[in-house]
Short mmCIF file of C-alpha atoms in Angstrom, two decimals:
data_model
loop_
_atom_site.label_atom_id
_atom_site.label_comp_id
_atom_site.label_asym_id
_atom_site.label_seq_id
_atom_site.Cartn_x
_atom_site.Cartn_y
_atom_site.Cartn_z
CA MET C 1359 -18.99 -6.95 7.78
CA ALA C 1360 -16.46 -4.41 5.95
CA LYS C 1361 -15.52 -4.87 2.53
CA THR C 1362 -12.16 -6.47 1.42
CA ARG C 1363 -10.05 -3.79 0.26
CA THR C 1364 -6.88 -3.90 -2.12
CA ALA C 1365 -4.19 -1.83 -3.59
CA TYR C 1366 -1.00 -1.67 -5.49
CA PHE C 1367 2.24 -1.77 -3.94
CA CYS C 1368 5.93 -0.81 -5.46
CA GLN C 1369 8.39 -3.78 -4.52
CA SER C 1370 10.79 -1.38 -4.52
CA CYS C 1371 10.27 1.67 -2.31
CA GLY C 1372 6.62 0.70 -1.03
CA HIS C 1373 4.76 3.62 -2.84
CA GLU C 1374 0.75 2.66 -2.64
CA SER C 1375 -1.64 3.33 -5.51
CA ALA C 1376 -5.25 2.67 -5.85
CA LYS C 1377 -4.72 1.55 -9.77
CA TRP C 1378 -1.75 -0.35 -11.34
CA LEU C 1379 1.28 1.81 -12.80
CA GLY C 1380 3.59 1.17 -15.04
CA LYS C 1381 6.49 3.22 -13.38
CA CYS C 1382 6.29 4.01 -9.59
CA PRO C 1383 6.15 8.01 -9.36
CA SER C 1384 8.28 7.79 -6.07
CA CYS C 1385 11.45 5.43 -7.48
CA GLY C 1386 11.20 5.56 -10.66
CA GLN C 1387 11.23 1.44 -11.19
CA TRP C 1388 9.35 -0.09 -13.92
CA ASN C 1389 6.93 -3.06 -13.32
CA THR C 1390 7.06 -3.20 -9.68
CA PHE C 1391 3.70 -2.30 -8.80
CA VAL C 1392 1.90 -5.84 -7.18
CA GLU C 1393 -1.58 -5.73 -5.81
CA GLU C 1394 -1.98 -6.69 -2.24
CA ILE C 1395 -5.13 -7.29 0.30
CA VAL C 1396 -4.52 -4.22 2.79
CA GLU C 1397 -7.82 -4.67 4.59
CA LYS C 1398 -9.77 -8.14 5.12
CA GLY C 1399 -13.80 -8.22 5.52
CA ASN C 1400 -13.31 -9.97 9.12
CA THR C 1401 -11.07 -7.61 11.16
CA SER C 1402 -11.61 -9.11 14.75
CA VAL C 1403 -8.13 -10.16 15.06
CA PRO C 1404 -6.66 -9.63 18.66
CA ASP C 1405 -3.98 -7.16 18.98
CA TRP C 1406 -0.29 -8.33 20.43
CA LYS C 1407 -1.93 -7.82 23.93
CA SER C 1408 -4.80 -10.11 24.34
CA ASN C 1409 -6.70 -7.76 26.99
CA SER C 1410 -5.51 -4.54 24.69
CA SER C 1411 -8.43 -4.42 22.94
CA SER C 1412 -10.43 -3.26 26.05
CA THR C 1413 -10.84 0.45 26.87
CA GLN C 1414 -7.30 2.33 26.33
CA ARG C 1415 -6.36 5.85 28.10
CA SER C 1416 -6.06 8.26 25.31
CA ASN C 1417 -2.70 10.47 25.42
CA LYS C 1418 -2.68 14.40 26.21
CA PRO C 1419 0.16 16.63 25.49
CA ALA C 1420 2.12 17.86 28.23
CA ALA C 1421 4.27 20.88 28.09
CA ILE C 1422 7.92 19.54 27.86
CA HIS C 1423 9.00 21.33 31.28
CA ASP C 1424 6.59 18.96 32.76
CA ILE C 1425 7.78 15.86 31.14
CA VAL C 1426 10.31 13.91 33.88
CA TYR C 1427 13.13 12.56 32.04
CA SER C 1428 15.75 10.19 33.54
CA GLU C 1429 18.60 8.61 32.17
CA GLU C 1430 18.12 5.78 29.81
CA HIS C 1431 19.02 2.55 31.20
CA ARG C 1432 21.29 0.27 28.71
CA LEU C 1433 21.86 -3.35 28.61
CA ILE C 1434 25.54 -3.44 28.22
CA THR C 1435 26.49 -7.13 26.82
CA PRO C 1436 29.64 -8.83 26.37
CA ASP C 1437 29.91 -8.01 22.76
CA LYS C 1438 31.94 -4.92 23.01
CA GLU C 1439 31.85 -4.00 18.86
CA LEU C 1440 28.08 -4.46 19.21
CA ASN C 1441 28.01 -2.02 22.51
CA ARG C 1442 29.85 0.72 20.53
CA VAL C 1443 27.94 0.14 17.59
CA LEU C 1444 24.84 1.08 19.22
CA GLY C 1445 26.18 3.92 20.95
CA GLY C 1446 27.23 2.01 24.44
CA GLY C 1447 24.73 -0.71 24.96
CA ILE C 1448 21.05 -2.04 24.00
CA VAL C 1449 18.35 0.91 25.21
CA ASN C 1450 15.37 -0.53 26.57
CA GLY C 1451 12.17 -0.77 24.49
CA SER C 1452 14.36 -0.12 21.08
CA ILE C 1453 13.80 -1.79 17.84
CA VAL C 1454 16.93 -2.39 15.87
CA LEU C 1455 17.33 -3.70 12.32
CA ILE C 1456 20.16 -5.82 11.12
CA GLY C 1457 20.64 -6.27 7.43
CA GLY C 1458 23.10 -8.10 5.23
CA GLU C 1459 23.63 -10.35 2.46
CA PRO C 1460 22.82 -13.88 2.47
CA GLY C 1461 25.25 -16.20 4.60
CA ILE C 1462 26.98 -13.26 5.89
CA GLY C 1463 26.72 -14.19 9.56
CA LYS C 1464 23.71 -11.98 10.55
CA SER C 1465 22.03 -15.38 12.59
CA THR C 1466 25.52 -16.46 13.73
CA LEU C 1467 25.64 -12.88 15.36
CA MET C 1468 22.44 -12.48 17.15
CA LEU C 1469 22.26 -15.93 18.38
CA GLN C 1470 25.56 -15.51 19.65
CA VAL C 1471 24.67 -12.45 21.60
CA ALA C 1472 21.61 -14.02 22.98
CA LEU C 1473 23.72 -16.80 24.28
CA ASN C 1474 26.18 -14.59 25.74
CA LEU C 1475 23.63 -12.70 28.12
CA PRO C 1476 23.81 -14.17 31.45
CA GLY C 1477 20.81 -13.02 33.68
CA LEU C 1478 18.71 -12.29 31.00
CA LYS C 1479 15.60 -14.05 29.65
CA VAL C 1480 16.38 -13.98 25.64
CA LEU C 1481 13.45 -15.36 23.18
CA TYR C 1482 14.73 -16.08 19.68
CA VAL C 1483 11.82 -16.41 17.17
CA SER C 1484 13.23 -18.02 13.74
CA GLY C 1485 11.02 -18.47 10.97
CA GLU C 1486 13.56 -19.78 8.43
CA GLU C 1487 15.36 -22.35 10.67
CA SER C 1488 13.75 -25.44 12.64
CA GLU C 1489 14.72 -25.96 16.31
CA GLN C 1490 17.41 -28.66 15.44
CA GLN C 1491 19.13 -26.43 13.40
CA ILE C 1492 19.29 -23.42 15.64
CA LYS C 1493 20.55 -26.12 18.14
CA MET C 1494 23.23 -27.24 15.79
CA ARG C 1495 24.61 -23.60 15.77
CA ALA C 1496 24.22 -22.95 19.39
CA GLU C 1497 26.25 -26.34 20.33
CA ARG C 1498 29.36 -25.22 17.78
CA LEU C 1499 29.01 -21.79 19.42
CA MET C 1500 29.22 -22.76 22.83
CA ASN C 1501 32.23 -25.28 22.22
CA ILE C 1502 34.89 -22.66 21.28
CA PRO C 1503 37.79 -23.73 22.63
CA SER C 1504 40.01 -21.62 24.89
CA GLY C 1505 41.64 -18.43 23.09
CA ASP C 1506 39.95 -19.61 19.85
CA GLY C 1507 37.30 -17.22 19.68
CA PRO C 1508 34.42 -15.02 21.73
CA LYS C 1509 34.02 -16.83 25.09
CA ILE C 1510 30.21 -18.05 25.21
CA THR C 1511 29.15 -18.84 29.04
CA GLY C 1512 26.02 -20.94 27.99
CA THR C 1513 24.39 -19.69 31.05
CA ALA C 1514 22.28 -17.39 29.32
CA ASP C 1515 18.05 -18.04 29.81
CA THR C 1516 17.48 -18.42 25.90
CA TYR C 1517 14.57 -20.23 24.40
CA ILE C 1518 14.05 -20.92 20.83
CA LEU C 1519 10.61 -20.82 18.72
CA THR C 1520 9.91 -21.53 15.10
CA GLU C 1521 6.76 -19.57 14.40
CA THR C 1522 5.74 -17.38 11.44
CA ALA C 1523 2.47 -15.88 12.73
CA THR C 1524 2.64 -12.75 14.95
CA GLN C 1525 -0.04 -13.28 16.72
CA ASN C 1526 1.40 -16.76 18.14
CA ILE C 1527 4.50 -15.29 18.92
CA PHE C 1528 2.78 -12.44 21.19
CA LYS C 1529 0.78 -15.21 22.99
CA GLN C 1530 4.11 -16.89 23.91
CA ILE C 1531 5.52 -13.71 24.58
CA GLU C 1532 2.69 -12.80 27.23
CA THR C 1533 3.49 -16.36 28.69
CA LEU C 1534 7.42 -16.15 28.59
CA GLU C 1535 8.07 -12.44 29.66
CA PRO C 1536 11.37 -12.20 27.48
CA ASP C 1537 13.85 -9.69 28.23
CA ILE C 1538 14.94 -9.55 24.46
CA VAL C 1539 13.22 -10.64 21.43
CA VAL C 1540 15.06 -11.51 18.22
CA VAL C 1541 13.18 -11.86 15.37
CA ASP C 1542 14.77 -13.92 11.87
CA SER C 1543 13.79 -12.31 9.72
CA ILE C 1544 11.45 -9.63 9.32
CA GLN C 1545 10.23 -10.93 5.67
CA THR C 1546 9.05 -14.37 7.12
CA MET C 1547 6.45 -13.10 9.25
CA HIS C 1548 2.82 -12.61 8.53
CA SER C 1549 0.37 -11.01 10.37
CA ALA C 1550 -3.69 -11.98 10.31
CA HIS C 1551 -4.56 -8.15 9.95
CA ILE C 1552 -2.66 -8.49 6.37
CA GLU C 1553 -3.96 -11.13 3.77
CA SER C 1554 -1.18 -11.15 1.38
CA SER C 1555 2.01 -13.72 1.52
CA PRO C 1556 5.05 -12.92 4.02
CA GLY C 1557 7.49 -10.67 2.50
CA SER C 1558 5.34 -8.22 0.59
CA VAL C 1559 5.44 -4.78 1.52
CA SER C 1560 2.27 -4.89 3.28
CA GLN C 1561 3.45 -7.50 5.65
CA VAL C 1562 6.49 -6.62 6.43
CA ARG C 1563 5.21 -2.93 7.16
CA GLU C 1564 2.23 -4.49 9.74
CA CYS C 1565 4.53 -6.96 11.19
CA THR C 1566 7.29 -4.16 11.85
CA ALA C 1567 4.22 -1.80 13.58
CA GLU C 1568 2.87 -4.72 15.48
CA LEU C 1569 6.64 -5.25 16.99
CA LEU C 1570 7.02 -1.72 17.58
CA ARG C 1571 4.10 -1.04 19.32
CA PHE C 1572 5.04 -4.37 21.60
CA ALA C 1573 8.65 -2.80 22.34
CA LYS C 1574 7.62 0.61 23.08
CA GLU C 1575 4.60 -0.55 25.29
CA SER C 1576 6.56 -3.19 27.32
CA GLY C 1577 9.95 -1.78 27.06
CA THR C 1578 11.29 -4.95 25.70
CA PRO C 1579 14.45 -4.27 23.12
CA VAL C 1580 13.69 -6.17 19.56
CA PHE C 1581 16.12 -7.02 17.15
CA LEU C 1582 14.91 -7.92 13.74
CA ILE C 1583 17.16 -9.56 11.09
CA GLY C 1584 16.23 -8.42 7.65
CA HIS C 1585 17.03 -9.31 4.08
CA ILE C 1586 18.53 -7.03 1.19
CA THR C 1587 17.73 -6.60 -2.12
CA LYS C 1588 20.29 -7.21 -4.88
CA ASP C 1589 21.16 -3.96 -4.89
CA GLY C 1590 22.26 -3.68 -1.18
CA MET C 1591 19.31 -1.86 0.30
CA ILE C 1592 17.24 -3.69 3.15
CA ALA C 1593 14.17 -5.49 1.15
CA GLY C 1594 10.64 -4.14 1.86
CA PRO C 1595 9.30 -0.64 1.70
CA LYS C 1596 12.03 2.36 2.53
CA ILE C 1597 9.54 3.33 5.75
CA LEU C 1598 10.61 0.14 7.43
CA GLU C 1599 13.85 2.03 8.14
CA HIS C 1600 12.01 5.08 9.37
CA MET C 1601 9.90 3.07 12.03
CA VAL C 1602 12.69 1.40 13.68
CA ASP C 1603 15.11 3.33 16.01
CA THR C 1604 18.71 1.81 14.65
CA VAL C 1605 19.85 0.31 11.41
CA LEU C 1606 22.64 -1.49 11.31
CA GLN C 1607 24.38 -3.22 8.00
CA PHE C 1608 26.68 -6.33 8.77
CA GLU C 1609 28.82 -6.52 5.45
CA GLY C 1610 31.96 -7.95 4.52
CA ASP C 1611 33.05 -10.42 1.31
CA ARG C 1612 32.29 -14.00 1.83
CA HIS C 1613 35.48 -14.85 0.39
CA HIS C 1614 37.21 -12.76 3.23
CA VAL C 1615 36.90 -13.67 7.12
CA TYR C 1616 36.46 -10.36 8.18
CA ARG C 1617 32.90 -8.55 8.56
CA ILE C 1618 31.97 -5.05 9.10
CA LEU C 1619 28.46 -3.97 11.50
CA ARG C 1620 27.92 -0.46 10.36
CA ALA C 1621 25.53 1.94 12.21
CA VAL C 1622 23.34 3.23 9.10
CA LYS C 1623 20.72 5.05 11.29
CA ASN C 1624 20.84 5.20 15.51
CA ARG C 1625 18.64 7.35 17.16
CA PHE C 1626 20.52 6.84 20.53
CA GLY C 1627 24.22 7.20 19.48
CA SER C 1628 26.41 8.22 16.47
CA ALA C 1629 25.47 6.71 13.06
CA SER C 1630 29.40 6.89 11.89
CA GLU C 1631 30.55 4.05 14.22
CA LEU C 1632 31.27 0.42 12.84
CA GLY C 1633 32.58 -2.73 14.95
CA ILE C 1634 34.83 -5.46 13.29
CA TYR C 1635 34.81 -9.15 13.68
CA GLU C 1636 36.46 -12.14 12.23
CA MET C 1637 34.53 -15.05 10.89
CA LEU C 1638 36.09 -18.21 12.43
CA GLY C 1639 34.87 -21.66 12.38
CA SER C 1640 33.37 -21.73 16.07
CA GLY C 1641 31.73 -17.92 15.48
CA LEU C 1642 32.63 -14.39 15.37
CA ARG C 1643 35.77 -12.97 17.09
CA GLU C 1644 35.60 -9.46 18.36
CA VAL C 1645 38.49 -7.25 16.51
CA SER C 1646 39.24 -4.86 19.20
CA ASN C 1647 42.65 -3.38 17.45
CA PRO C 1648 41.12 -2.97 13.64
CA SER C 1649 44.86 -2.10 12.09
CA GLU C 1650 46.10 -5.89 12.98
CA ILE C 1651 43.70 -6.70 9.68
CA LEU C 1652 44.08 -3.27 7.61
CA LEU C 1653 47.74 -2.98 7.93
CA SER C 1654 50.10 -5.86 5.86
CA GLN C 1655 53.03 -6.93 7.26
CA ARG C 1656 55.93 -7.07 4.43
CA ASP C 1657 60.07 -7.44 4.71
CA GLU C 1658 61.09 -5.22 2.35
CA PRO C 1659 59.93 -1.56 1.43
CA LEU C 1660 57.28 -1.38 -1.79
CA SER C 1661 56.34 1.62 -4.07
CA GLY C 1662 52.54 2.81 -4.07
CA ILE C 1663 52.30 1.99 -0.04
CA THR C 1664 51.10 4.40 2.38
CA ILE C 1665 49.67 4.09 5.80
CA SER C 1666 46.65 6.62 6.97
CA VAL C 1667 45.01 7.34 10.02
CA ILE C 1668 41.30 7.61 9.63
CA LEU C 1669 38.42 7.99 12.08
CA GLU C 1670 35.36 5.73 11.78
CA GLY C 1671 32.83 6.99 14.63
CA LEU C 1672 35.01 7.89 17.58
CA ARG C 1673 37.55 4.87 16.76
CA PRO C 1674 40.90 5.72 15.11
CA MET C 1675 42.77 3.28 13.28
CA LEU C 1676 45.67 2.91 10.59
CA ILE C 1677 44.66 1.59 7.18
CA GLU C 1678 47.02 0.90 4.43
CA THR C 1679 46.54 2.71 0.74
CA GLN C 1680 47.74 0.97 -2.70
CA ALA C 1681 47.94 2.45 -5.73
CA LEU C 1682 49.75 1.59 -8.85
CA VAL C 1683 50.47 3.67 -11.73
CA SER C 1684 51.16 2.29 -15.28
CA ILE C 1685 51.43 3.41 -18.89
CA SER C 1686 48.10 3.21 -20.32
CA ALA C 1687 47.93 0.66 -23.32
CA TYR C 1688 44.42 2.23 -24.55
CA GLY C 1689 43.88 5.50 -25.91
CA THR C 1690 41.38 6.57 -22.58
CA PRO C 1691 43.79 5.29 -19.38
CA GLN C 1692 41.80 3.11 -16.87
CA ARG C 1693 40.56 4.89 -13.21
CA SER C 1694 39.47 2.27 -11.11
CA ALA C 1695 39.29 2.41 -7.15
CA THR C 1696 38.24 0.03 -4.54
CA GLY C 1697 37.03 1.31 -0.96
CA PHE C 1698 37.34 4.67 -2.18
CA ASP C 1699 35.52 7.37 -4.34
CA THR C 1700 36.35 6.91 -7.99
CA LYS C 1701 35.44 10.68 -8.42
CA ARG C 1702 37.67 12.37 -5.83
CA MET C 1703 40.46 10.17 -6.93
CA ASN C 1704 40.06 11.54 -10.25
CA MET C 1705 40.09 15.28 -8.59
CA LEU C 1706 43.09 14.14 -6.54
CA LEU C 1707 44.98 13.16 -9.69
CA ALA C 1708 43.81 16.92 -11.49
CA VAL C 1709 45.58 18.47 -8.24
CA LEU C 1710 48.75 16.38 -8.91
CA GLU C 1711 48.86 17.25 -12.78
CA LYS C 1712 47.94 20.90 -12.49
CA ARG C 1713 49.36 21.86 -9.23
CA CYS C 1714 52.38 19.83 -8.78
CA GLY C 1715 53.39 19.05 -12.66
CA PHE C 1716 53.00 15.17 -13.06
CA LYS C 1717 52.21 13.78 -16.18
CA LEU C 1718 49.33 11.30 -15.34
CA SER C 1719 46.45 11.90 -17.91
CA THR C 1720 48.38 8.97 -20.10
CA GLN C 1721 48.57 6.61 -17.24
CA ASP C 1722 46.31 3.97 -15.73
CA VAL C 1723 45.48 4.61 -11.92
CA PHE C 1724 44.52 1.57 -9.76
CA MET C 1725 43.50 2.02 -5.93
CA ASN C 1726 43.15 -0.14 -3.40
CA ILE C 1727 42.43 0.18 0.33
CA ALA C 1728 43.32 -2.97 2.12
CA GLY C 1729 41.23 -4.98 4.55
CA GLY C 1730 37.96 -4.77 2.56
CA LEU C 1731 36.88 -1.16 4.16
CA ARG C 1732 35.55 1.50 2.80
CA VAL C 1733 36.52 4.71 3.61
CA GLU C 1734 34.82 8.44 3.22
CA ASP C 1735 37.40 10.06 6.01
CA PRO C 1736 38.76 13.07 4.01
CA ALA C 1737 41.95 12.62 6.20
CA ILE C 1738 42.88 9.75 3.59
CA ASP C 1739 43.62 12.39 0.88
CA LEU C 1740 47.32 13.02 1.22
CA SER C 1741 47.75 9.03 1.98
CA VAL C 1742 46.16 8.54 -1.54
CA VAL C 1743 48.66 11.31 -3.13
CA ILE C 1744 51.67 10.11 -2.11
CA ALA C 1745 51.19 6.57 -2.96
CA ILE C 1746 50.45 7.53 -6.28
CA ILE C 1747 53.61 9.78 -6.08
CA SER C 1748 55.37 6.97 -4.93
CA SER C 1749 54.08 4.34 -7.57
CA HIS C 1750 54.54 6.47 -10.24
CA GLU C 1751 57.98 7.66 -9.50
CA ASP C 1752 58.88 4.27 -8.08
CA MET C 1753 60.29 5.15 -4.99
CA PRO C 1754 58.69 3.31 -1.52
CA VAL C 1755 57.82 5.20 1.45
CA ASP C 1756 59.23 4.02 4.79
CA SER C 1757 56.89 1.87 6.55
CA LYS C 1758 57.15 3.90 9.80
CA ILE C 1759 55.81 7.00 8.71
CA CYS C 1760 51.89 7.85 8.43
CA PHE C 1761 49.70 10.38 6.69
CA ALA C 1762 46.51 12.51 8.34
CA ALA C 1763 45.38 15.34 6.01
CA GLU C 1764 42.98 16.64 3.42
CA VAL C 1765 43.97 18.14 0.27
CA GLY C 1766 42.33 20.63 -1.24
CA LEU C 1767 41.91 21.50 -4.87
CA SER C 1768 44.65 24.63 -5.09
CA GLY C 1769 46.92 21.65 -3.86
CA GLU C 1770 47.29 22.75 -0.10
CA ILE C 1771 47.05 20.47 3.10
CA ARG C 1772 43.93 21.22 5.24
CA ALA C 1773 42.99 20.20 8.63
CA VAL C 1774 41.51 17.27 9.74
CA ASN C 1775 39.29 17.04 12.91
CA ARG C 1776 40.70 15.17 16.32
CA ILE C 1777 44.15 15.40 15.25
CA GLU C 1778 45.65 14.74 19.02
CA GLN C 1779 43.65 11.18 18.95
CA ARG C 1780 44.73 10.28 15.28
CA ILE C 1781 48.55 11.10 16.46
CA ALA C 1782 47.88 9.33 19.77
CA GLU C 1783 46.62 5.97 17.83
CA ALA C 1784 49.89 6.19 15.26
CA GLU C 1785 52.02 6.85 18.47
CA LYS C 1786 50.44 3.82 20.12
CA LEU C 1787 51.30 1.52 17.11
CA GLY C 1788 54.80 2.31 16.73
CA PHE C 1789 55.08 4.89 13.89
CA GLN C 1790 58.07 7.20 14.16
CA LYS C 1791 56.48 10.28 11.92
CA ILE C 1792 53.63 11.49 11.17
CA PHE C 1793 52.51 14.27 8.52
CA ILE C 1794 50.04 16.80 9.20
CA SER C 1795 48.53 20.17 8.25
CA LYS C 1796 50.33 23.22 9.83
CA TYR C 1797 46.56 24.75 9.95
CA ASN C 1798 45.91 22.06 12.65
CA LEU C 1799 47.67 24.22 14.85
CA PRO C 1800 46.87 27.66 15.99
CA ALA C 1801 48.27 30.78 13.77
CA GLY C 1802 52.06 31.56 13.89
CA LYS C 1803 52.68 28.45 16.58
CA LYS C 1804 54.86 25.29 16.39
CA VAL C 1805 54.72 21.90 17.44
CA SER C 1806 57.14 23.02 20.23
CA ASP C 1807 55.33 25.80 21.25
CA ASP C 1808 52.27 23.59 22.37
CA PRO C 1809 52.39 22.19 25.59
CA ASN C 1810 49.40 19.45 24.52
CA TRP C 1811 51.96 18.07 21.68
CA LYS C 1812 55.03 17.94 23.62
CA LYS C 1813 53.57 14.80 25.12
CA PHE C 1814 53.84 12.68 21.76
CA LYS C 1815 57.15 11.02 21.02
CA ILE C 1816 56.52 10.56 17.74
CA GLU C 1817 57.96 13.06 15.22
CA ILE C 1818 54.97 15.48 14.03
CA HIS C 1819 55.69 17.05 10.43
CA THR C 1820 53.42 20.05 9.46
CA VAL C 1821 53.02 20.79 6.11
CA ALA C 1822 51.22 23.37 3.78
CA LYS C 1823 51.71 22.16 0.24
CA VAL C 1824 51.72 18.56 -1.50
CA GLU C 1825 55.33 19.84 -2.74
CA GLU C 1826 56.66 20.18 0.93
CA VAL C 1827 55.67 16.48 1.30
CA PHE C 1828 57.18 15.22 -1.94
CA ASN C 1829 60.43 16.96 -0.95
CA ALA C 1830 60.47 16.20 2.23
CA LEU C 1831 59.97 12.29 1.68
CA PHE C 1832 61.78 11.74 -1.96
CA GLY C 1833 64.03 14.79 -1.80
#
């Protein structure tokens, strides 16, 4: 009989040590090491497949030109937002981790997807709720009035299992043979291979490894719902995110109705895609046109408000940038930005003061991206600059004008990628003029010279300096 072995794990990053340490050498956190049993004396615990402990053929190296490749088959769900974030659908044998704050709607999203997959057998494993609680939520999702949210067909073959032991879950999987497995949540699962409490670093790692082997050997897609820490990171060891194929972050303010599903890692598609949902009393509604939530409706022109065309993955969207510039009441002016990098805002303020002559060193500057979205696309720079100038001069910008360009340190307007797609989106939403960089055009050419640009009915204004934009807007 093997001897029981213990080790110390950092609860922040999962670093393993043979002895207790005060400070983690990996992440630098203090007092995070906890002793856990990593190897039990009795190791006769069955694997995920009851007959997998028999003789197993070992793999041999194969030449890459001898490997037969076929286009991966994807399961297309009725949820278009989820399909977009996953890269076009669910890949067979993939394992997807979905993280988010408590109460944000992770379980609602996955149960809604499970109920809306007709012709597929779905096993929903829950370690947090009873069967009656899940049934109650399922009834609420299936009784959606027409036009009030996502239509649930109710014809999906969905099974509910309330279990936390992975060995028992695999026995039911062998019997049921589902097409998709959903685990809610990975932090509540425990394996008989590890003798430590559920949610510990070693348990989360071992349970994920067992589900990973099951997904790869059986070709069954597995969705894991994960908790997050107070820092916004997925709870458990960092290796958890490395083990899975896709990591999705479900985020949003609980005081607002909109939720954002963002891809953090994706082996089968772009990691910069996002999907937007609206949380209703009857479930999550897909928002196919994000501009409807990111642009506010106003009756009169207001200073400090501009519209920018950004790209999130492959999707263009128009968002509203709001800026407020006021005289500082303290010695040091305040700089605050919501949804935008504060350091980049300070850089743009320095450009306005140095290159354009605006005295902003004694002004408080507050900036906000409407709709609760966080933007990293540099194409928003020009919109931010014009919003700050508009608020500083108290001169409104026409609501039918939008911007798509990056601002450099010398005050030049730099080109951004996929400008034609941005212009087409602005034209589709009824905007009359868009300001872009003149460097998006070939050297020496005008908009009227390029046949690809003549098709746009929106007025395209090309500029090279911030001063040109200011003169064109405010004279």
